[in-house]
Backbone as numpy.savetxt, mean C-alpha at the origin, in Angstrom:
# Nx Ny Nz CAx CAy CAz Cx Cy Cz
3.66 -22.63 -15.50 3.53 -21.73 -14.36 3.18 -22.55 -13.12
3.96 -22.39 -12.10 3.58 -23.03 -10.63 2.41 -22.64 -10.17
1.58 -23.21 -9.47 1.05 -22.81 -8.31 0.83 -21.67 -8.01
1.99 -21.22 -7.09 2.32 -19.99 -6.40 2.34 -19.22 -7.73
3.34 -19.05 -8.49 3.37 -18.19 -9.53 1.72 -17.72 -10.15
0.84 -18.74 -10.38 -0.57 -18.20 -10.18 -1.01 -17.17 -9.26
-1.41 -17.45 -8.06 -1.37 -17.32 -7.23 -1.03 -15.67 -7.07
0.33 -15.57 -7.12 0.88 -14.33 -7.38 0.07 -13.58 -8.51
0.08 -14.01 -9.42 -1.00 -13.04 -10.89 -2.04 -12.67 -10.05
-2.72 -13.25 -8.84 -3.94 -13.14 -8.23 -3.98 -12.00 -7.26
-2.65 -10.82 -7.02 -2.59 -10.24 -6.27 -2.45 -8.84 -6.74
-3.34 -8.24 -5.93 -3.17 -6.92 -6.93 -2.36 -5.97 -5.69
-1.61 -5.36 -6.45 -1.14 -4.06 -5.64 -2.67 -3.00 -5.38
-2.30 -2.56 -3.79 -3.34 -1.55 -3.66 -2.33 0.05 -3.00
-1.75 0.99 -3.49 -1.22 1.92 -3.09 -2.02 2.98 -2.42
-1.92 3.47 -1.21 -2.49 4.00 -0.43 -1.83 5.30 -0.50
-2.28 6.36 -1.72 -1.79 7.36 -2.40 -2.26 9.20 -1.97
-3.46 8.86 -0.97 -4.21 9.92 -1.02 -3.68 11.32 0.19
-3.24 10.98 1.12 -2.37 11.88 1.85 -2.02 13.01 1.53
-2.86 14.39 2.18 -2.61 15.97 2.42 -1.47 16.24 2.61
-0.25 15.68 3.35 0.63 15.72 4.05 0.58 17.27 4.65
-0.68 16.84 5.61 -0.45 18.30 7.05 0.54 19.05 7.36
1.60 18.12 8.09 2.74 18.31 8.69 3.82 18.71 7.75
3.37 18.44 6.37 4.51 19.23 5.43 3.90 20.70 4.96
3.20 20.91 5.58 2.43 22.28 5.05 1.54 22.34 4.05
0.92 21.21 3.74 0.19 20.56 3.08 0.46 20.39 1.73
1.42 20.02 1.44 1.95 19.23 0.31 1.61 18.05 0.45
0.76 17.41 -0.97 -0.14 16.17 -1.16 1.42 15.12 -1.03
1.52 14.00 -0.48 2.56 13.34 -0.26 3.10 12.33 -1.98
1.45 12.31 -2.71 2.05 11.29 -3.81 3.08 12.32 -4.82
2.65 13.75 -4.20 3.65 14.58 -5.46 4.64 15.27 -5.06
5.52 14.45 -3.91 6.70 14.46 -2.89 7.57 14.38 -4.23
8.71 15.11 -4.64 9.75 15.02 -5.22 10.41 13.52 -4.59
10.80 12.81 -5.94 12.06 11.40 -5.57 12.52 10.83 -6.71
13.97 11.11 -6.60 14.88 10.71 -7.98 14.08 11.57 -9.66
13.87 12.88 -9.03 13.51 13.43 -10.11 11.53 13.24 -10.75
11.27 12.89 -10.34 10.03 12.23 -10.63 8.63 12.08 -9.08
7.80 12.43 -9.31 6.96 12.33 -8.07 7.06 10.72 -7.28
6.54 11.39 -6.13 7.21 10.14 -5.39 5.94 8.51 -5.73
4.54 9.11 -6.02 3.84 7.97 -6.63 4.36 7.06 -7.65
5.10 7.35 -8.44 5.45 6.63 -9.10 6.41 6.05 -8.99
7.11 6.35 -8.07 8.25 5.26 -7.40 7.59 4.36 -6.74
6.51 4.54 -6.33 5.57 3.61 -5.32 4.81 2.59 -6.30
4.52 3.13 -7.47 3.92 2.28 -8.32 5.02 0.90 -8.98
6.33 1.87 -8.89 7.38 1.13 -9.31 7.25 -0.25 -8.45
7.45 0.65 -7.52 8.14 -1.10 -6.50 7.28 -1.74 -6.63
5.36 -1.46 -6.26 4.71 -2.46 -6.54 4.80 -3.71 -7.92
5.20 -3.06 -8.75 5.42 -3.58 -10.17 6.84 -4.64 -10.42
7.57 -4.30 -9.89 9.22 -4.41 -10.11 8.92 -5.73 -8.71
7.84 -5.97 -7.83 8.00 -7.02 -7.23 6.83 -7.94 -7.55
6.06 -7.83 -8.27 5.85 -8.76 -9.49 4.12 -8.59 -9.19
3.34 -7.37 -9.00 2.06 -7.40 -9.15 1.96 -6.84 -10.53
0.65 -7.11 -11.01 -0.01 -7.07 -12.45 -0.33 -6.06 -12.81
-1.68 -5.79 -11.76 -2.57 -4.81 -11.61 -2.37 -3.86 -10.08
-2.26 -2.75 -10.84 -2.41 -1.87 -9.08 -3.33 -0.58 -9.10
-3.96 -1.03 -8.06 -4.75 0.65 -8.10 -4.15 1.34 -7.11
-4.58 2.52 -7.40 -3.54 3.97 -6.93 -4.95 4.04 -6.18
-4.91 4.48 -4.51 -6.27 5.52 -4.55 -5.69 7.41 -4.28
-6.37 7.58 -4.80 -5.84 8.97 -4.87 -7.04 9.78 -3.86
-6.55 11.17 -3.44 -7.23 12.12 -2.20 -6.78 13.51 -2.92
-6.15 13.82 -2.20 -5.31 15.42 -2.03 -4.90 15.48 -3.15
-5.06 16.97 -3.94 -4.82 17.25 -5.22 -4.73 15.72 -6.70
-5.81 15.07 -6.14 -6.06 13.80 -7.35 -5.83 14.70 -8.82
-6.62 15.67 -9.02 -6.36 15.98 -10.31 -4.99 16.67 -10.88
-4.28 16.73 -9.75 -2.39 17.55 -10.19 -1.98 16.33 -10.59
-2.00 15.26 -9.49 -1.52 13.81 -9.78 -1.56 13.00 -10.93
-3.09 13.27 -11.26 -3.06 12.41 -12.58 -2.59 13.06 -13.79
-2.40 14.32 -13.68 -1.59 15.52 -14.94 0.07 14.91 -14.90
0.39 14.99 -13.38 2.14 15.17 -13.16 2.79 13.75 -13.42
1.54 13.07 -12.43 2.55 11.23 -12.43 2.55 10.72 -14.24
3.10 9.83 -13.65 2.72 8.54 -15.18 2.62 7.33 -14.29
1.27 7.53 -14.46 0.62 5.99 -13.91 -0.59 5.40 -14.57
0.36 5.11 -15.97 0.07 4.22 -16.91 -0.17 2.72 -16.82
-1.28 2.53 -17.02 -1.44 1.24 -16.98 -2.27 0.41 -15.19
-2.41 1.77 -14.34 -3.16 2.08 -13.11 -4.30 2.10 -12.92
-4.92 1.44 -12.56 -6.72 1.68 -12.07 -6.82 3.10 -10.53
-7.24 3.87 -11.12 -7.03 5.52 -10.85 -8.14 5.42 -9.66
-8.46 5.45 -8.18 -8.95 5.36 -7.28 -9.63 6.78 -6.33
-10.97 7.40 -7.17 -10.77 8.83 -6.03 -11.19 8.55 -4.57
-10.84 9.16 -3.63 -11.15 8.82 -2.22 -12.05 10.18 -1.76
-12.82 10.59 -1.97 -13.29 12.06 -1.83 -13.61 12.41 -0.37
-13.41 11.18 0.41 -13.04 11.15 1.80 -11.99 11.07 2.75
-10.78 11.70 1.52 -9.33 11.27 1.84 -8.87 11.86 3.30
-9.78 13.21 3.61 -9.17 13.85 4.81 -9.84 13.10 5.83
-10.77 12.41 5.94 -10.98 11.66 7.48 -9.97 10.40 7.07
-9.33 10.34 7.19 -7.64 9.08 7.41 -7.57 8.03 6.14
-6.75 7.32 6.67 -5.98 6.47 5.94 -7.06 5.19 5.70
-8.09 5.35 6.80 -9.09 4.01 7.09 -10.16 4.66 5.78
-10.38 5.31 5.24 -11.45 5.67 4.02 -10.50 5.49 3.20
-9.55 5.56 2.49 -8.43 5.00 1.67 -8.58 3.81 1.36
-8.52 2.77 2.57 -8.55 1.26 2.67 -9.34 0.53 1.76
-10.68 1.26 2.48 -12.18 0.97 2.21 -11.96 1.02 0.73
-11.91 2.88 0.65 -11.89 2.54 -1.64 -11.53 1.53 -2.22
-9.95 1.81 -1.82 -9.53 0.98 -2.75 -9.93 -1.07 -2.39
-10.34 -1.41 -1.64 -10.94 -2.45 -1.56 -12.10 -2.58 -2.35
-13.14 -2.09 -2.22 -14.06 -1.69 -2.96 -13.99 -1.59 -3.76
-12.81 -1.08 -5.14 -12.29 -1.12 -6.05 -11.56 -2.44 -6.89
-11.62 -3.09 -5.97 -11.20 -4.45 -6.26 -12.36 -5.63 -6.24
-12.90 -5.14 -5.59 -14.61 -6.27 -5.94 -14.90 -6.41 -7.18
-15.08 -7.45 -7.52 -15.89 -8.05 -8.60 -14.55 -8.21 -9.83
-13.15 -7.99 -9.33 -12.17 -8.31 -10.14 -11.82 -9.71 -10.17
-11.79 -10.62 -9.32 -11.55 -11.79 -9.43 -10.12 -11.81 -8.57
-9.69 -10.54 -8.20 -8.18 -11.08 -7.66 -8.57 -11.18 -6.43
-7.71 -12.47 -5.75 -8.16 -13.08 -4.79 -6.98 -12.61 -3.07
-6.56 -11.28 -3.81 -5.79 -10.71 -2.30 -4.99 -9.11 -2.82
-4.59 -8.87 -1.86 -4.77 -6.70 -2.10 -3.34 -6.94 -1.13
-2.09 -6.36 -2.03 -0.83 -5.96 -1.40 -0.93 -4.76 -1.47
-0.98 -4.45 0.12 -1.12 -2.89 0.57 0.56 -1.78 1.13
0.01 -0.86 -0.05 1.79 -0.63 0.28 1.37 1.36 0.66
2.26 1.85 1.11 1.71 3.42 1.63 2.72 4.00 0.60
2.43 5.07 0.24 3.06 5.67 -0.92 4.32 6.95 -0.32
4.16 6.85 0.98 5.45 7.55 1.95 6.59 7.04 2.79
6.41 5.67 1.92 7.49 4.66 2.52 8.73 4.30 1.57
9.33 5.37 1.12 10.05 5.06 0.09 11.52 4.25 0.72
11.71 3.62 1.65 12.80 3.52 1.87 12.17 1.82 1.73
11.11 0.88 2.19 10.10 -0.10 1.71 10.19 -0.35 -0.15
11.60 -1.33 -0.67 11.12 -1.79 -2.16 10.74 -2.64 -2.42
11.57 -2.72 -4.03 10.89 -4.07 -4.07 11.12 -5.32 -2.99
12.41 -5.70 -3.03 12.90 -7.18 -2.29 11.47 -7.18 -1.55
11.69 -6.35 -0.15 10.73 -6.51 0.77 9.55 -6.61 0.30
8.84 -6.20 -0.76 7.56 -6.03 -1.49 7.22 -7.54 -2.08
8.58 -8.73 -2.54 8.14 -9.58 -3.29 8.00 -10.66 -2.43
8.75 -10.17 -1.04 8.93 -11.17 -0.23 7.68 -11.77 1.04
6.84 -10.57 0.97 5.74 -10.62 1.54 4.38 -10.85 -0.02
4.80 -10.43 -1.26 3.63 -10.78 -2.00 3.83 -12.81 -2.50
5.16 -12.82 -2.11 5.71 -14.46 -1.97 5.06 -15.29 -1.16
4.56 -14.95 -0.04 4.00 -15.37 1.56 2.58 -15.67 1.17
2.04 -15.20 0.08 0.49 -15.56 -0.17 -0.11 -16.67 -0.34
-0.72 -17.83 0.14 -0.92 -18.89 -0.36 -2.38 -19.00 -0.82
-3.51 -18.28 -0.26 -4.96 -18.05 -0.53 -5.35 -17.16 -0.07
-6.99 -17.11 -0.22 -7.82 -15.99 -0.02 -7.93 -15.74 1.70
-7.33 -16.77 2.30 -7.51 -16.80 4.03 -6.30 -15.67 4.36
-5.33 -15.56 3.18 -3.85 -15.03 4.28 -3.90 -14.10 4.28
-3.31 -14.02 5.34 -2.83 -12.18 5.72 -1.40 -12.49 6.10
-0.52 -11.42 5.49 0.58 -11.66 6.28 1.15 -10.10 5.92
2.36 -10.19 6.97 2.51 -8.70 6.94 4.38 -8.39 7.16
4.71 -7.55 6.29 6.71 -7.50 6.75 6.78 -7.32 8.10
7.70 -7.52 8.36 8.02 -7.73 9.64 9.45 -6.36 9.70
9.74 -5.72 11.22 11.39 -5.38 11.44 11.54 -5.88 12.75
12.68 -6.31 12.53 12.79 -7.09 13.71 11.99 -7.53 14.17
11.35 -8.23 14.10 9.90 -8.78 14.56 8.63 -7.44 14.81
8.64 -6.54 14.36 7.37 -5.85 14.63 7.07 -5.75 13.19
5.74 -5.40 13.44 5.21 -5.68 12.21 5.00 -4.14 11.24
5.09 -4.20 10.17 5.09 -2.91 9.51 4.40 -3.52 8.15
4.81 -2.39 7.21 4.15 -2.48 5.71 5.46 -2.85 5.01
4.92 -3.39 3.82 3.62 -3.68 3.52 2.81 -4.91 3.84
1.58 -5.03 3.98 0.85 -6.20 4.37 -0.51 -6.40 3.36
-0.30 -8.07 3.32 -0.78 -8.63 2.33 -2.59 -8.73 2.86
-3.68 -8.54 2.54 -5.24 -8.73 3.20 -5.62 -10.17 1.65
-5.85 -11.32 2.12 -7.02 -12.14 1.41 -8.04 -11.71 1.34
-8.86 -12.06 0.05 -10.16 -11.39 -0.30 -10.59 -11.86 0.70
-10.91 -12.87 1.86 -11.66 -13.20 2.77 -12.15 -12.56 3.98
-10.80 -11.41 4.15 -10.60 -10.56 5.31 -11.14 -9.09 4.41
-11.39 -9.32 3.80 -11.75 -7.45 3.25 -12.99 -6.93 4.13
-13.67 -7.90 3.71 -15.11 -7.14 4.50 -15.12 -6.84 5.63
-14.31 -7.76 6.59 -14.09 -7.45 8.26 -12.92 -6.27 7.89
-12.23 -5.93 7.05 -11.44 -4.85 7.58 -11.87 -3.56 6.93
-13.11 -3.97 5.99 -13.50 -2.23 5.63 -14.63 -2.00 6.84
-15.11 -2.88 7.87 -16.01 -2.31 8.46 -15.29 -2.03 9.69
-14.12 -2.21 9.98 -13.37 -1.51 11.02 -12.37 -0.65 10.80
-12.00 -0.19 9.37 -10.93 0.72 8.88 -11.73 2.25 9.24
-11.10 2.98 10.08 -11.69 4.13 10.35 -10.29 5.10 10.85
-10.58 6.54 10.81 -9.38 7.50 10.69 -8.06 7.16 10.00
-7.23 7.14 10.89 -5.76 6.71 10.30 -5.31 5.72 10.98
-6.15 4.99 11.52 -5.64 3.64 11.69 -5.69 2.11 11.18
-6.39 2.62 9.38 -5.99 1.73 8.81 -7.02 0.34 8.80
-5.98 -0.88 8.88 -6.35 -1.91 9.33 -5.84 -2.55 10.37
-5.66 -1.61 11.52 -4.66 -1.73 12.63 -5.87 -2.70 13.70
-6.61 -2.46 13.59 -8.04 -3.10 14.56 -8.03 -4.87 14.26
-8.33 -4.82 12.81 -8.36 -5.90 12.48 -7.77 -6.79 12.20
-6.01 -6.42 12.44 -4.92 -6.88 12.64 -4.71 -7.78 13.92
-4.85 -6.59 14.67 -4.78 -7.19 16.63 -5.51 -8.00 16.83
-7.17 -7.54 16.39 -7.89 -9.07 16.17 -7.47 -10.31 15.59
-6.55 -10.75 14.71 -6.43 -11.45 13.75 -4.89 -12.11 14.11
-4.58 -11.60 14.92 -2.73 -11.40 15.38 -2.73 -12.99 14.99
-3.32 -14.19 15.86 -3.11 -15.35 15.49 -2.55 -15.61 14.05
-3.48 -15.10 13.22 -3.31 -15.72 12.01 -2.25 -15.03 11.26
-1.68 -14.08 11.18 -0.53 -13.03 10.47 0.84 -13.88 10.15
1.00 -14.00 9.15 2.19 -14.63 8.60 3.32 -13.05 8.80
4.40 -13.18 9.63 5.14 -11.86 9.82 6.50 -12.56 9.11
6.85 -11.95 7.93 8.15 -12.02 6.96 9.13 -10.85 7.32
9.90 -11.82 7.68 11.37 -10.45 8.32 11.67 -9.66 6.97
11.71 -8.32 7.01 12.64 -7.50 5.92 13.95 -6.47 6.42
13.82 -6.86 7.94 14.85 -5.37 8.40 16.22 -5.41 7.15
16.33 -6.64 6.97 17.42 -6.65 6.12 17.28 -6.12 4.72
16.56 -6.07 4.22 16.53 -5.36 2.99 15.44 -4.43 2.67
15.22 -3.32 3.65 14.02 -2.05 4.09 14.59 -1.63 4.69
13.83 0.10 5.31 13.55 0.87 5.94 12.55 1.07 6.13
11.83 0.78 7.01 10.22 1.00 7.33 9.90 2.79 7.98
10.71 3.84 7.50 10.36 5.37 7.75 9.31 5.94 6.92
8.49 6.82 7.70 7.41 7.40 7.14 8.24 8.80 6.50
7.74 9.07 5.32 7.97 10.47 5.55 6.82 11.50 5.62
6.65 11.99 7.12 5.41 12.44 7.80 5.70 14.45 7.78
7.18 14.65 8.40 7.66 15.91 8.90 8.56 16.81 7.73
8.47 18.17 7.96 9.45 18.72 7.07 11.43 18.01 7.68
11.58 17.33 8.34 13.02 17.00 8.62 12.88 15.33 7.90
11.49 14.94 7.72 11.26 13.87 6.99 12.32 13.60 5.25
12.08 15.09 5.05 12.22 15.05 3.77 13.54 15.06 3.12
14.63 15.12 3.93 16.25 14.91 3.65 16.21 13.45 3.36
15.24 12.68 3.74 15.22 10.93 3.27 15.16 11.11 1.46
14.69 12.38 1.24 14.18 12.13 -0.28 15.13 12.40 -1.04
16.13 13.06 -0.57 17.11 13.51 -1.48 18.67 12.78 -2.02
């Protein structure tokens, strides 16, 4: 095994699963219909299919339908019981959830980005070299998901992850250091946020 190929074992998928989806009339987003099957587990897919080990799910909005409906076997199961103040209490869990594991970096992927697979998923968990990196896909040069956090950066980004902006703070801070990996070519970086969202799913 190389190096890197280590390296890689050292990265855990973190799926950012917990989402009410408001704007869909509050349909929880991980139990979005896709290819027959809830849409979490397509999310778990790609994390997997681009070569992480371990992934934790954090779960919010209807956690207990989720863990009945999905099959997310083989998942470290994440509750967020703070899922409705944003995406930035999400972060936090599932970081927190990863302490004291030994993996030395958190590929953060949103579980409403289904058009985001694998390629793009292996190509940014590829970009990892230590606990210092951060790097993040790129479209056309802007930066999107998924993005890679080193255990080094966790603590500065759970104490600025707040509402739904994530780790957007500690990004801009950090802009220097961001390794940005082009994917326009093999992604779609679309949310699916709106009921006109949802013709992406079908």
């Amino acid at each position: 095994m190389t190096d890197n190929q280590d390296l890689q074992g050292g990265v855990a998928g973190l799926l950012l699963a917990a989402g009410g989806g408001r704007r869909l009339g509050g349909r929880p987003k991980a139990l979005l219909p896709y290819q027959g099957r809830p849409l979490v587990e397509h999310a778990v897919g790609v994390l997997r299919t681009a070569g992480c080990e371990r992934i934790h799910v954090v779960l919010g909005a209807a956690a207990d339908e989720v863990r009945e409906r999905a099959r997310l076997d083989g998942c470290v199961l994440v509750d967020n019981p703070d899922w409705a103040a944003g995406m930035g209490s999400s972060l936090r869990a599932g970081l927190a959830s990863l302490a004291g594991t030994g993996v030395r970096a958190a590929l953060v992927s949103l579980v409403d980005q289904p058009g985001i697979g694998p390629a793009a998923t292996a190509r940014v968990l590829g970009a990892c070299e230590d606990e210092t990196s951060l790097v993040s896909a790129a479209y056309a040069g802007v930066r999107g998901h998924p993005v890679l956090f080193g255990a080094a950066h966790w603590a500065g980004i759970a104490q600025t992850a707040t509402g739904d902006r994530g780790a957007r703070a500690y990004l801009t801070a950090h802009e220097g250091e961001i390794r940005l990996v082009e994917c326009a070519d093999v992604a779609e970086p679309y949310d699916i946020d709106t009921e006109a969202d949802l013709s992406r799913l079908r």
